[in-house]
Amino acid sequence: MSDNFIGKPFQLDSEVKNGVVAWRSPSNIALIKYWGKHGRQLPRNPSLSFSLSNAYTETQVQYSTREKTRDTVSLEFLFEGKKNDAFESRIQKFLNSISTNFPFLKNLDLKIESQNSFPHSSGIASSASSMSALALCLTDIEYELHGMERNEEFFHKASYVARLGSGSASRSVYKDFCVWGTTSLEDKYDDEYAVPLDKVHPVFEGLHDDILIVSAKEKSVSSSAGHDLMIDNPYAETRYAQAREKLIKLAGLIENGEIKVFGKIVEEEALSLHALMMCSDPSYVLMEPASLEIINKIRAFRDSTGTPIFFTLDAGPNVHVIYPERASQEARAFIVEELLQHCEDGRHIFDKMGSGPQKISYSNKI
Ligand code: PMV
């Protein structure tokens, strides 16, 4: 319940309080997609994803005590070393909206610096990595100020706060696979925050996700507009039921190492997401001809060679190519020879399942 994450009151007369924290947090790729929300950023269906390794955001928050409490958060924000007014006002609004979760926010002057490991306009959504990195920093400051032990609850709170910034960000505070949203799989899964998926067969260790950038252009319909269009989508309820069912199936396949059926569900999910967009009112298409060329080539290559290689898509035209470590040689050769030619200027990010967010010291930043 959200009440669990109301922050402790902060005493201005308490000692300290200047400091700096920094976290590196990864992007993640959803295999069961979150599409449709309600209330304060709550999902209509549970989602399952894994965290990446090379696509990440690093965020550093410097804080110092103010002389007295004010009504709003005081913030200076730098993105990739430069002042960015648009981002600054968005983050300031977000910080004001979570001040009950972090009462200390109104007692501190904050300077936040953030940078991504991938180019800003690469067509790779940065909201999951950036909001999770910020949420981890803020939760860390709270735990530091109140001398609390960083246990499982620490990550639940960071995930909860990240979710308020961007739903998919809730899943970036863990390594490997995780689930966000209630499911009949187990009671521990929650709509308010993500939880790791524990039972993973070794065949999925180091699972690859090579991101093929078909277009780096800004999407014609944003994710938040897409979530809103689910409200009147005639297939919405069927979709939510389907996602719930598929998540349970996929979790079982991940536990048992059944990679072929796993891949089948992953692809069906990606195409269901895009089918929902095509069936919205107004309808829209985010895939490009090159996305379909890549999809067709992946299926043909798999059929002719038996290589376990699959695709998924986010809410955009770029294709994520998923394959296990044991197929990496033939999969990578195929991608280089056959697929990169469909990317915009050959752009791609070779990525894989990662070890989750990391607390960093200033000197280790990119
Ligand atoms: O977190 P948002 O609001 O940007 O929505 C993300 C939606 C998808 O990327 C399409 C699916 C998902 O679960 O990440």
mmCIF file of C-alpha atoms and ligand atoms in Angstrom:
data_model
loop_
_atom_site.group_PDB
_atom_site.id
_atom_site.type_symbol
_atom_site.label_atom_id
_atom_site.label_comp_id
_atom_site.label_asym_id
_atom_site.label_seq_id
_atom_site.Cartn_x
_atom_site.Cartn_y
_atom_site.Cartn_z
ATOM 1 C CA MET A 1 0.000 0.000 0.000
ATOM 2 C CA SER A 2 1.184 3.491 -0.807
ATOM 3 C CA ASP A 3 0.808 4.567 2.841
ATOM 4 C CA ASN A 4 3.816 2.417 3.624
ATOM 5 C CA PHE A 5 6.022 4.786 1.753
ATOM 6 C CA ILE A 6 5.122 8.074 3.454
ATOM 7 C CA GLY A 7 8.468 9.471 4.607
ATOM 8 C CA LYS A 8 9.416 10.243 8.183
ATOM 9 C CA PRO A 9 9.249 13.938 9.126
ATOM 10 C CA PHE A 10 12.598 15.654 8.787
ATOM 11 C CA GLN A 11 13.821 17.876 11.645
ATOM 12 C CA LEU A 12 15.592 20.983 10.415
ATOM 13 C CA ASP A 13 17.547 21.234 13.638
ATOM 14 C CA SER A 14 18.990 17.740 13.192
ATOM 15 C CA GLU A 15 22.701 17.488 12.514
ATOM 16 C CA VAL A 16 24.395 17.024 9.168
ATOM 17 C CA LYS A 17 23.158 17.643 6.458
ATOM 18 C CA ASN A 18 25.160 18.174 3.332
ATOM 19 C CA GLY A 19 26.012 15.305 1.109
ATOM 20 C CA VAL A 20 26.066 13.698 -2.277
ATOM 21 C CA VAL A 21 24.772 10.380 -3.603
ATOM 22 C CA ALA A 22 25.023 8.897 -7.086
ATOM 23 C CA TRP A 23 23.474 5.837 -8.716
ATOM 24 C CA ARG A 24 23.803 4.140 -12.076
ATOM 25 C CA SER A 25 20.559 2.481 -13.104
ATOM 26 C CA PRO A 26 19.784 0.453 -16.221
ATOM 27 C CA SER A 27 17.046 0.517 -18.798
ATOM 28 C CA ASN A 28 14.868 -2.599 -18.983
ATOM 29 C CA ILE A 29 12.980 -4.412 -21.704
ATOM 30 C CA ALA A 30 9.465 -5.670 -21.008
ATOM 31 C CA LEU A 31 8.567 -9.152 -22.240
ATOM 32 C CA ILE A 32 5.011 -8.963 -20.894
ATOM 33 C CA LYS A 33 4.033 -5.387 -21.624
ATOM 34 C CA TYR A 34 2.489 -2.788 -19.351
ATOM 35 C CA TRP A 35 -0.034 -0.971 -21.542
ATOM 36 C CA GLY A 36 -2.940 0.800 -19.886
ATOM 37 C CA LYS A 37 -2.983 2.468 -16.490
ATOM 38 C CA HIS A 38 -5.294 3.990 -13.901
ATOM 39 C CA GLY A 39 -5.164 6.103 -10.753
ATOM 40 C CA ARG A 40 -1.739 7.358 -9.852
ATOM 41 C CA GLN A 41 0.332 5.433 -12.359
ATOM 42 C CA LEU A 42 -1.081 2.000 -11.474
ATOM 43 C CA PRO A 43 -0.954 -0.741 -14.104
ATOM 44 C CA ARG A 44 -4.017 -2.398 -15.627
ATOM 45 C CA ASN A 45 -2.043 -5.627 -15.947
ATOM 46 C CA PRO A 46 1.180 -7.044 -14.497
ATOM 47 C CA SER A 47 4.367 -6.835 -16.565
ATOM 48 C CA LEU A 48 7.607 -8.824 -16.623
ATOM 49 C CA SER A 49 10.963 -7.498 -17.812
ATOM 50 C CA PHE A 50 14.696 -7.874 -17.517
ATOM 51 C CA SER A 51 17.233 -5.177 -16.787
ATOM 52 C CA LEU A 52 19.918 -4.327 -19.298
ATOM 53 C CA SER A 53 23.590 -3.708 -18.905
ATOM 54 C CA ASN A 54 24.921 -1.129 -21.380
ATOM 55 C CA ALA A 55 21.960 1.248 -21.588
ATOM 56 C CA TYR A 56 21.891 3.145 -18.303
ATOM 57 C CA THR A 57 21.577 6.555 -16.642
ATOM 58 C CA GLU A 58 23.885 7.949 -14.002
ATOM 59 C CA THR A 59 22.389 10.479 -11.628
ATOM 60 C CA GLN A 60 24.052 12.405 -8.866
ATOM 61 C CA VAL A 61 22.175 14.391 -6.235
ATOM 62 C CA GLN A 62 24.012 16.953 -4.113
ATOM 63 C CA TYR A 63 22.071 18.274 -1.153
ATOM 64 C CA SER A 64 22.522 20.913 1.526
ATOM 65 C CA THR A 65 20.215 22.021 4.316
ATOM 66 C CA ARG A 66 18.094 25.144 3.851
ATOM 67 C CA GLU A 67 17.668 27.671 6.613
ATOM 68 C CA LYS A 68 13.955 27.061 6.735
ATOM 69 C CA THR A 69 11.299 24.868 5.155
ATOM 70 C CA ARG A 70 9.686 26.223 1.982
ATOM 71 C CA ASP A 71 6.623 25.208 0.031
ATOM 72 C CA THR A 72 8.434 23.945 -3.017
ATOM 73 C CA VAL A 73 11.567 22.001 -3.770
ATOM 74 C CA SER A 74 14.668 24.012 -4.680
ATOM 75 C CA LEU A 75 16.442 22.479 -7.649
ATOM 76 C CA GLU A 76 19.221 23.055 -10.121
ATOM 77 C CA PHE A 77 19.322 20.399 -12.848
ATOM 78 C CA LEU A 78 22.084 19.624 -15.328
ATOM 79 C CA PHE A 79 21.669 17.093 -18.128
ATOM 80 C CA GLU A 80 24.909 15.835 -19.706
ATOM 81 C CA GLY A 81 26.781 18.719 -18.085
ATOM 82 C CA LYS A 82 24.459 21.459 -19.331
ATOM 83 C CA LYS A 83 21.589 23.309 -17.772
ATOM 84 C CA ASN A 84 18.324 22.022 -19.214
ATOM 85 C CA ASP A 85 15.287 24.126 -18.312
ATOM 86 C CA ALA A 86 12.690 21.765 -19.808
ATOM 87 C CA PHE A 87 14.011 18.764 -17.862
ATOM 88 C CA GLU A 88 14.494 20.907 -14.762
ATOM 89 C CA SER A 89 10.864 22.016 -14.606
ATOM 90 C CA ARG A 90 9.658 18.452 -15.239
ATOM 91 C CA ILE A 91 11.845 17.068 -12.431
ATOM 92 C CA GLN A 92 10.866 19.907 -10.114
ATOM 93 C CA LYS A 93 7.192 19.141 -10.660
ATOM 94 C CA PHE A 94 7.870 15.471 -9.997
ATOM 95 C CA LEU A 95 9.814 16.232 -6.796
ATOM 96 C CA ASN A 96 6.995 18.465 -5.533
ATOM 97 C CA SER A 97 4.556 15.628 -6.206
ATOM 98 C CA ILE A 98 6.504 13.184 -4.016
ATOM 99 C CA SER A 99 7.240 15.445 -1.063
ATOM 100 C CA THR A 100 5.021 13.382 1.251
ATOM 101 C CA ASN A 101 7.179 10.388 0.415
ATOM 102 C CA PHE A 102 10.327 12.400 1.113
ATOM 103 C CA PRO A 103 9.495 15.247 3.558
ATOM 104 C CA PHE A 104 13.183 16.239 3.605
ATOM 105 C CA LEU A 105 12.850 17.519 0.028
ATOM 106 C CA LYS A 106 11.454 20.861 1.188
ATOM 107 C CA ASN A 107 14.328 21.344 3.613
ATOM 108 C CA LEU A 108 17.150 20.880 1.172
ATOM 109 C CA ASP A 109 18.690 22.667 -1.774
ATOM 110 C CA LEU A 110 19.280 20.112 -4.492
ATOM 111 C CA LYS A 111 21.640 20.009 -7.432
ATOM 112 C CA ILE A 112 20.957 17.060 -9.718
ATOM 113 C CA GLU A 113 23.205 16.001 -12.580
ATOM 114 C CA SER A 114 22.255 13.243 -14.964
ATOM 115 C CA GLN A 115 23.708 11.576 -18.031
ATOM 116 C CA ASN A 116 22.919 8.572 -20.206
ATOM 117 C CA SER A 117 25.272 5.955 -21.616
ATOM 118 C CA PHE A 118 23.284 6.089 -24.860
ATOM 119 C CA PRO A 119 22.600 9.155 -27.026
ATOM 120 C CA HIS A 120 19.572 11.184 -26.007
ATOM 121 C CA SER A 121 17.904 11.019 -29.427
ATOM 122 C CA SER A 122 18.636 7.358 -30.141
ATOM 123 C CA GLY A 123 15.030 6.232 -30.009
ATOM 124 C CA ILE A 124 15.797 4.434 -26.739
ATOM 125 C CA ALA A 125 13.433 5.543 -23.999
ATOM 126 C CA SER A 126 15.451 6.929 -21.119
ATOM 127 C CA SER A 127 12.568 7.334 -18.666
ATOM 128 C CA ALA A 128 13.054 3.896 -17.049
ATOM 129 C CA SER A 129 16.764 4.346 -16.403
ATOM 130 C CA SER A 130 16.568 8.036 -15.486
ATOM 131 C CA MET A 131 13.569 7.840 -13.144
ATOM 132 C CA SER A 132 14.946 4.745 -11.405
ATOM 133 C CA ALA A 133 18.369 6.368 -10.945
ATOM 134 C CA LEU A 134 16.719 9.450 -9.425
ATOM 135 C CA ALA A 135 14.440 7.350 -7.190
ATOM 136 C CA LEU A 136 17.422 5.338 -5.917
ATOM 137 C CA CYS A 137 19.311 8.552 -5.083
ATOM 138 C CA LEU A 138 16.339 10.027 -3.198
ATOM 139 C CA THR A 139 15.628 6.829 -1.281
ATOM 140 C CA ASP A 140 19.309 6.605 -0.438
ATOM 141 C CA ILE A 141 19.309 10.175 0.922
ATOM 142 C CA GLU A 142 16.269 9.364 3.069
ATOM 143 C CA TYR A 143 17.897 6.215 4.447
ATOM 144 C CA GLU A 144 21.112 8.163 5.108
ATOM 145 C CA LEU A 145 19.355 11.064 6.867
ATOM 146 C CA HIS A 146 17.380 8.724 9.112
ATOM 147 C CA GLY A 147 20.117 6.141 9.624
ATOM 148 C CA MET A 148 17.974 3.316 8.220
ATOM 149 C CA GLU A 149 19.276 -0.054 7.081
ATOM 150 C CA ARG A 150 19.164 -0.577 3.292
ATOM 151 C CA ASN A 151 17.147 -3.788 3.110
ATOM 152 C CA GLU A 152 14.500 -5.182 0.761
ATOM 153 C CA GLU A 153 12.153 -2.325 1.721
ATOM 154 C CA PHE A 154 14.735 0.136 0.383
ATOM 155 C CA PHE A 155 14.284 -1.295 -3.115
ATOM 156 C CA HIS A 156 10.492 -1.473 -2.741
ATOM 157 C CA LYS A 157 10.426 2.227 -1.935
ATOM 158 C CA ALA A 158 12.855 3.113 -4.746
ATOM 159 C CA SER A 159 10.712 1.078 -7.153
ATOM 160 C CA TYR A 160 7.517 2.721 -5.862
ATOM 161 C CA VAL A 161 8.945 6.228 -6.366
ATOM 162 C CA ALA A 162 10.408 5.351 -9.774
ATOM 163 C CA ARG A 163 6.953 4.108 -10.778
ATOM 164 C CA LEU A 164 5.405 7.474 -9.951
ATOM 165 C CA GLY A 165 7.863 9.027 -12.420
ATOM 166 C CA SER A 166 7.384 6.432 -15.165
ATOM 167 C CA GLY A 167 5.624 3.078 -14.783
ATOM 168 C CA SER A 168 8.288 0.978 -16.477
ATOM 169 C CA ALA A 169 10.985 2.610 -14.284
ATOM 170 C CA SER A 170 9.649 0.610 -11.317
ATOM 171 C CA ARG A 171 11.269 -2.471 -12.903
ATOM 172 C CA SER A 172 14.751 -0.960 -13.294
ATOM 173 C CA VAL A 173 15.788 -1.115 -9.631
ATOM 174 C CA TYR A 174 16.683 -4.836 -9.833
ATOM 175 C CA LYS A 175 19.022 -7.042 -11.765
ATOM 176 C CA ASP A 176 17.781 -9.851 -14.015
ATOM 177 C CA PHE A 177 14.041 -10.511 -14.363
ATOM 178 C CA CYS A 178 11.360 -8.813 -12.314
ATOM 179 C CA VAL A 179 7.589 -8.431 -12.158
ATOM 180 C CA TRP A 180 5.545 -5.317 -11.511
ATOM 181 C CA GLY A 181 1.847 -5.750 -10.753
ATOM 182 C CA THR A 182 -0.394 -8.127 -8.883
ATOM 183 C CA THR A 183 -0.709 -11.598 -10.322
ATOM 184 C CA SER A 184 -2.117 -14.834 -9.012
ATOM 185 C CA LEU A 185 1.413 -16.276 -9.373
ATOM 186 C CA GLU A 186 2.371 -15.269 -5.808
ATOM 187 C CA ASP A 187 1.153 -12.794 -3.192
ATOM 188 C CA LYS A 188 4.404 -10.855 -3.061
ATOM 189 C CA TYR A 189 3.771 -9.162 -6.423
ATOM 190 C CA ASP A 190 2.270 -5.709 -6.116
ATOM 191 C CA ASP A 191 0.809 -2.918 -8.271
ATOM 192 C CA GLU A 192 2.714 -0.329 -6.247
ATOM 193 C CA TYR A 193 6.271 -1.572 -6.865
ATOM 194 C CA ALA A 194 8.232 -4.255 -8.694
ATOM 195 C CA VAL A 195 9.697 -7.400 -7.127
ATOM 196 C CA PRO A 196 12.436 -9.714 -8.482
ATOM 197 C CA LEU A 197 11.443 -12.956 -10.189
ATOM 198 C CA ASP A 198 13.386 -15.557 -8.205
ATOM 199 C CA LYS A 199 13.149 -18.791 -10.130
ATOM 200 C CA VAL A 200 15.258 -18.490 -13.266
ATOM 201 C CA HIS A 201 16.685 -21.395 -15.269
ATOM 202 C CA PRO A 202 20.422 -21.047 -16.113
ATOM 203 C CA VAL A 203 19.676 -20.966 -19.867
ATOM 204 C CA PHE A 204 18.451 -17.381 -19.357
ATOM 205 C CA GLU A 205 21.610 -16.152 -17.618
ATOM 206 C CA GLY A 206 23.126 -13.318 -19.633
ATOM 207 C CA LEU A 207 20.156 -13.226 -22.028
ATOM 208 C CA HIS A 208 20.955 -10.909 -24.944
ATOM 209 C CA ASP A 209 18.931 -7.921 -26.093
ATOM 210 C CA ASP A 210 20.473 -6.312 -29.167
ATOM 211 C CA ILE A 211 18.598 -3.104 -29.891
ATOM 212 C CA LEU A 212 18.277 -2.322 -33.590
ATOM 213 C CA ILE A 213 17.546 1.361 -34.109
ATOM 214 C CA VAL A 214 15.234 1.552 -37.087
ATOM 215 C CA SER A 215 14.355 5.158 -36.377
ATOM 216 C CA ALA A 216 15.591 7.604 -33.758
ATOM 217 C CA LYS A 217 12.796 10.078 -34.516
ATOM 218 C CA GLU A 218 10.458 11.150 -31.771
ATOM 219 C CA LYS A 219 7.379 8.897 -31.757
ATOM 220 C CA SER A 220 4.183 10.266 -33.298
ATOM 221 C CA VAL A 221 2.202 9.078 -30.242
ATOM 222 C CA SER A 222 3.897 9.149 -26.835
ATOM 223 C CA SER A 223 3.640 6.272 -24.336
ATOM 224 C CA SER A 224 1.419 8.313 -22.043
ATOM 225 C CA ALA A 225 -0.975 9.108 -24.913
ATOM 226 C CA GLY A 226 -0.883 5.389 -25.795
ATOM 227 C CA HIS A 227 -1.800 4.359 -22.233
ATOM 228 C CA ASP A 228 -4.702 6.832 -22.343
ATOM 229 C CA LEU A 229 -5.998 5.394 -25.606
ATOM 230 C CA MET A 230 -6.429 2.039 -23.852
ATOM 231 C CA ILE A 231 -9.336 3.527 -21.876
ATOM 232 C CA ASP A 232 -11.674 3.287 -24.874
ATOM 233 C CA ASN A 233 -9.943 0.461 -26.679
ATOM 234 C CA PRO A 234 -12.628 -2.170 -27.401
ATOM 235 C CA TYR A 235 -10.144 -4.987 -26.729
ATOM 236 C CA ALA A 236 -8.850 -3.576 -23.429
ATOM 237 C CA GLU A 237 -10.400 -6.082 -21.001
ATOM 238 C CA THR A 238 -9.460 -9.055 -23.184
ATOM 239 C CA ARG A 239 -5.937 -7.693 -23.392
ATOM 240 C CA TYR A 240 -5.562 -7.303 -19.624
ATOM 241 C CA ALA A 241 -6.796 -10.852 -19.078
ATOM 242 C CA GLN A 242 -4.426 -12.126 -21.782
ATOM 243 C CA ALA A 243 -1.433 -10.347 -20.214
ATOM 244 C CA ARG A 244 -2.235 -11.814 -16.774
ATOM 245 C CA GLU A 245 -2.415 -15.298 -18.211
ATOM 246 C CA LYS A 246 0.715 -14.936 -20.327
ATOM 247 C CA LEU A 247 2.744 -13.619 -17.437
ATOM 248 C CA ILE A 248 2.028 -16.755 -15.429
ATOM 249 C CA LYS A 249 2.947 -18.938 -18.403
ATOM 250 C CA LEU A 250 6.131 -16.999 -19.113
ATOM 251 C CA ALA A 251 7.274 -17.143 -15.475
ATOM 252 C CA GLY A 252 6.873 -20.952 -15.605
ATOM 253 C CA LEU A 253 8.887 -21.173 -18.833
ATOM 254 C CA ILE A 254 11.633 -18.991 -17.346
ATOM 255 C CA GLU A 255 11.768 -21.327 -14.359
ATOM 256 C CA ASN A 256 11.915 -24.464 -16.499
ATOM 257 C CA GLY A 257 14.236 -23.189 -19.213
ATOM 258 C CA GLU A 258 11.797 -23.736 -22.067
ATOM 259 C CA ILE A 259 13.255 -21.135 -24.331
ATOM 260 C CA LYS A 260 11.330 -21.946 -27.520
ATOM 261 C CA VAL A 261 7.871 -21.448 -26.025
ATOM 262 C CA PHE A 262 9.297 -18.490 -24.098
ATOM 263 C CA GLY A 263 10.244 -16.888 -27.428
ATOM 264 C CA LYS A 264 6.834 -17.589 -28.906
ATOM 265 C CA ILE A 265 5.105 -15.733 -26.060
ATOM 266 C CA VAL A 266 7.615 -12.864 -26.173
ATOM 267 C CA GLU A 267 6.899 -12.283 -29.867
ATOM 268 C CA GLU A 268 3.126 -12.586 -29.437
ATOM 269 C CA GLU A 269 3.301 -9.961 -26.701
ATOM 270 C CA ALA A 270 5.211 -7.501 -28.891
ATOM 271 C CA LEU A 271 2.748 -7.877 -31.745
ATOM 272 C CA SER A 272 -0.258 -7.684 -29.389
ATOM 273 C CA LEU A 273 1.057 -4.351 -28.094
ATOM 274 C CA HIS A 274 1.274 -2.969 -31.628
ATOM 275 C CA ALA A 275 -2.078 -4.482 -32.589
ATOM 276 C CA LEU A 276 -3.640 -2.558 -29.680
ATOM 277 C CA MET A 277 -2.233 0.637 -31.126
ATOM 278 C CA MET A 278 -3.692 -0.187 -34.540
ATOM 279 C CA CYS A 279 -7.092 -0.834 -32.906
ATOM 280 C CA SER A 280 -7.146 2.391 -30.890
ATOM 281 C CA ASP A 281 -9.367 5.310 -31.766
ATOM 282 C CA PRO A 282 -7.673 7.109 -33.433
ATOM 283 C CA SER A 283 -5.588 4.220 -34.667
ATOM 284 C CA TYR A 284 -1.873 4.561 -35.194
ATOM 285 C CA VAL A 285 1.115 2.530 -36.329
ATOM 286 C CA LEU A 286 4.555 2.907 -34.756
ATOM 287 C CA MET A 287 6.308 0.130 -36.673
ATOM 288 C CA GLU A 288 8.205 1.057 -39.827
ATOM 289 C CA PRO A 289 8.669 -1.096 -42.929
ATOM 290 C CA ALA A 290 12.198 -1.881 -41.680
ATOM 291 C CA SER A 291 10.771 -3.195 -38.375
ATOM 292 C CA LEU A 292 8.763 -5.764 -40.360
ATOM 293 C CA GLU A 293 11.707 -6.668 -42.583
ATOM 294 C CA ILE A 294 13.741 -7.435 -39.469
ATOM 295 C CA ILE A 295 10.905 -9.439 -37.874
ATOM 296 C CA ASN A 296 10.437 -11.530 -41.029
ATOM 297 C CA LYS A 297 14.163 -12.191 -41.329
ATOM 298 C CA ILE A 298 14.401 -13.282 -37.678
ATOM 299 C CA ARG A 299 11.542 -15.749 -38.122
ATOM 300 C CA ALA A 300 12.960 -17.130 -41.379
ATOM 301 C CA PHE A 301 16.454 -17.525 -39.864
ATOM 302 C CA ARG A 302 15.046 -19.307 -36.820
ATOM 303 C CA ASP A 303 12.943 -21.639 -38.970
ATOM 304 C CA SER A 304 15.834 -22.574 -41.226
ATOM 305 C CA THR A 305 18.607 -22.929 -38.602
ATOM 306 C CA GLY A 306 16.792 -23.769 -35.363
ATOM 307 C CA THR A 307 18.676 -20.949 -33.589
ATOM 308 C CA PRO A 308 16.669 -19.681 -30.589
ATOM 309 C CA ILE A 309 16.454 -16.020 -31.615
ATOM 310 C CA PHE A 310 13.363 -13.880 -31.046
ATOM 311 C CA PHE A 311 12.192 -10.291 -31.255
ATOM 312 C CA THR A 312 10.284 -7.896 -29.088
ATOM 313 C CA LEU A 313 9.313 -4.245 -29.541
ATOM 314 C CA ASP A 314 8.669 -1.364 -27.197
ATOM 315 C CA ALA A 315 6.167 1.328 -28.080
ATOM 316 C CA GLY A 316 8.212 2.312 -31.116
ATOM 317 C CA PRO A 317 9.734 0.988 -34.352
ATOM 318 C CA ASN A 318 13.030 -0.288 -32.933
ATOM 319 C CA VAL A 319 13.469 -4.038 -32.718
ATOM 320 C CA HIS A 320 14.959 -5.791 -29.696
ATOM 321 C CA VAL A 321 16.587 -9.081 -30.656
ATOM 322 C CA ILE A 322 16.519 -11.599 -27.819
ATOM 323 C CA TYR A 323 18.689 -14.729 -27.698
ATOM 324 C CA PRO A 324 20.458 -16.831 -25.053
ATOM 325 C CA GLU A 325 24.192 -16.709 -24.451
ATOM 326 C CA ARG A 326 24.605 -20.204 -25.909
ATOM 327 C CA ALA A 327 23.348 -18.997 -29.318
ATOM 328 C CA SER A 328 25.371 -15.795 -29.234
ATOM 329 C CA GLN A 329 27.885 -16.643 -31.966
ATOM 330 C CA GLU A 330 25.443 -17.524 -34.722
ATOM 331 C CA ALA A 331 22.886 -14.917 -33.614
ATOM 332 C CA ARG A 332 25.414 -12.090 -33.597
ATOM 333 C CA ALA A 333 26.821 -13.073 -37.000
ATOM 334 C CA PHE A 334 23.284 -13.113 -38.442
ATOM 335 C CA ILE A 335 22.469 -9.719 -36.921
ATOM 336 C CA VAL A 336 25.619 -8.127 -38.314
ATOM 337 C CA GLU A 337 25.266 -9.653 -41.774
ATOM 338 C CA GLU A 338 21.500 -9.449 -42.248
ATOM 339 C CA LEU A 339 19.846 -7.014 -39.859
ATOM 340 C CA LEU A 340 22.056 -3.984 -39.278
ATOM 341 C CA GLN A 341 21.446 -2.897 -42.875
ATOM 342 C CA HIS A 342 17.845 -2.074 -41.877
ATOM 343 C CA CYS A 343 18.925 0.252 -39.052
ATOM 344 C CA GLU A 344 19.081 4.033 -39.387
ATOM 345 C CA ASP A 345 22.733 4.654 -40.301
ATOM 346 C CA GLY A 346 23.458 1.145 -39.000
ATOM 347 C CA ARG A 347 22.738 2.282 -35.447
ATOM 348 C CA HIS A 348 22.350 -0.349 -32.742
ATOM 349 C CA ILE A 349 23.179 -1.124 -29.124
ATOM 350 C CA PHE A 350 24.405 -4.634 -28.334
ATOM 351 C CA ASP A 351 23.093 -5.235 -24.856
ATOM 352 C CA LYS A 352 22.289 -8.042 -22.444
ATOM 353 C CA MET A 353 20.832 -8.810 -19.061
ATOM 354 C CA GLY A 354 22.669 -6.793 -16.445
ATOM 355 C CA SER A 355 23.636 -6.852 -12.812
ATOM 356 C CA GLY A 356 21.189 -4.114 -11.802
ATOM 357 C CA PRO A 357 21.686 -0.646 -10.393
ATOM 358 C CA GLN A 358 24.868 0.304 -8.642
ATOM 359 C CA LYS A 359 25.713 3.004 -6.172
ATOM 360 C CA ILE A 360 28.674 4.928 -7.563
ATOM 361 C CA SER A 361 31.205 7.385 -6.325
ATOM 362 C CA TYR A 362 31.637 10.667 -8.171
ATOM 363 C CA SER A 363 35.030 9.692 -9.579
ATOM 364 C CA ASN A 364 33.596 6.583 -11.285
ATOM 365 C CA LYS A 365 31.034 8.472 -13.344
ATOM 366 C CA ILE A 366 31.054 8.237 -17.148
HETATM 367 O O1 PMV B 1 6.676 3.522 -18.530
HETATM 368 P P1 PMV B 1 5.920 4.061 -19.689
HETATM 369 O O2 PMV B 1 4.729 4.888 -19.264
HETATM 370 O O3 PMV B 1 6.822 4.791 -20.640
HETATM 371 O O4 PMV B 1 5.268 2.824 -20.509
HETATM 372 C C1 PMV B 1 6.056 1.823 -21.077
HETATM 373 C C2 PMV B 1 5.266 0.967 -21.961
HETATM 374 C C3 PMV B 1 6.019 -0.106 -22.727
HETATM 375 O O5 PMV B 1 7.394 0.213 -22.847
HETATM 376 C C4 PMV B 1 5.443 -0.203 -24.119
HETATM 377 C C5 PMV B 1 5.851 -1.476 -22.090
HETATM 378 C C6 PMV B 1 6.616 -1.715 -20.809
HETATM 379 O O6 PMV B 1 6.090 -2.498 -20.006
HETATM 380 O O7 PMV B 1 7.729 -1.214 -20.633
#
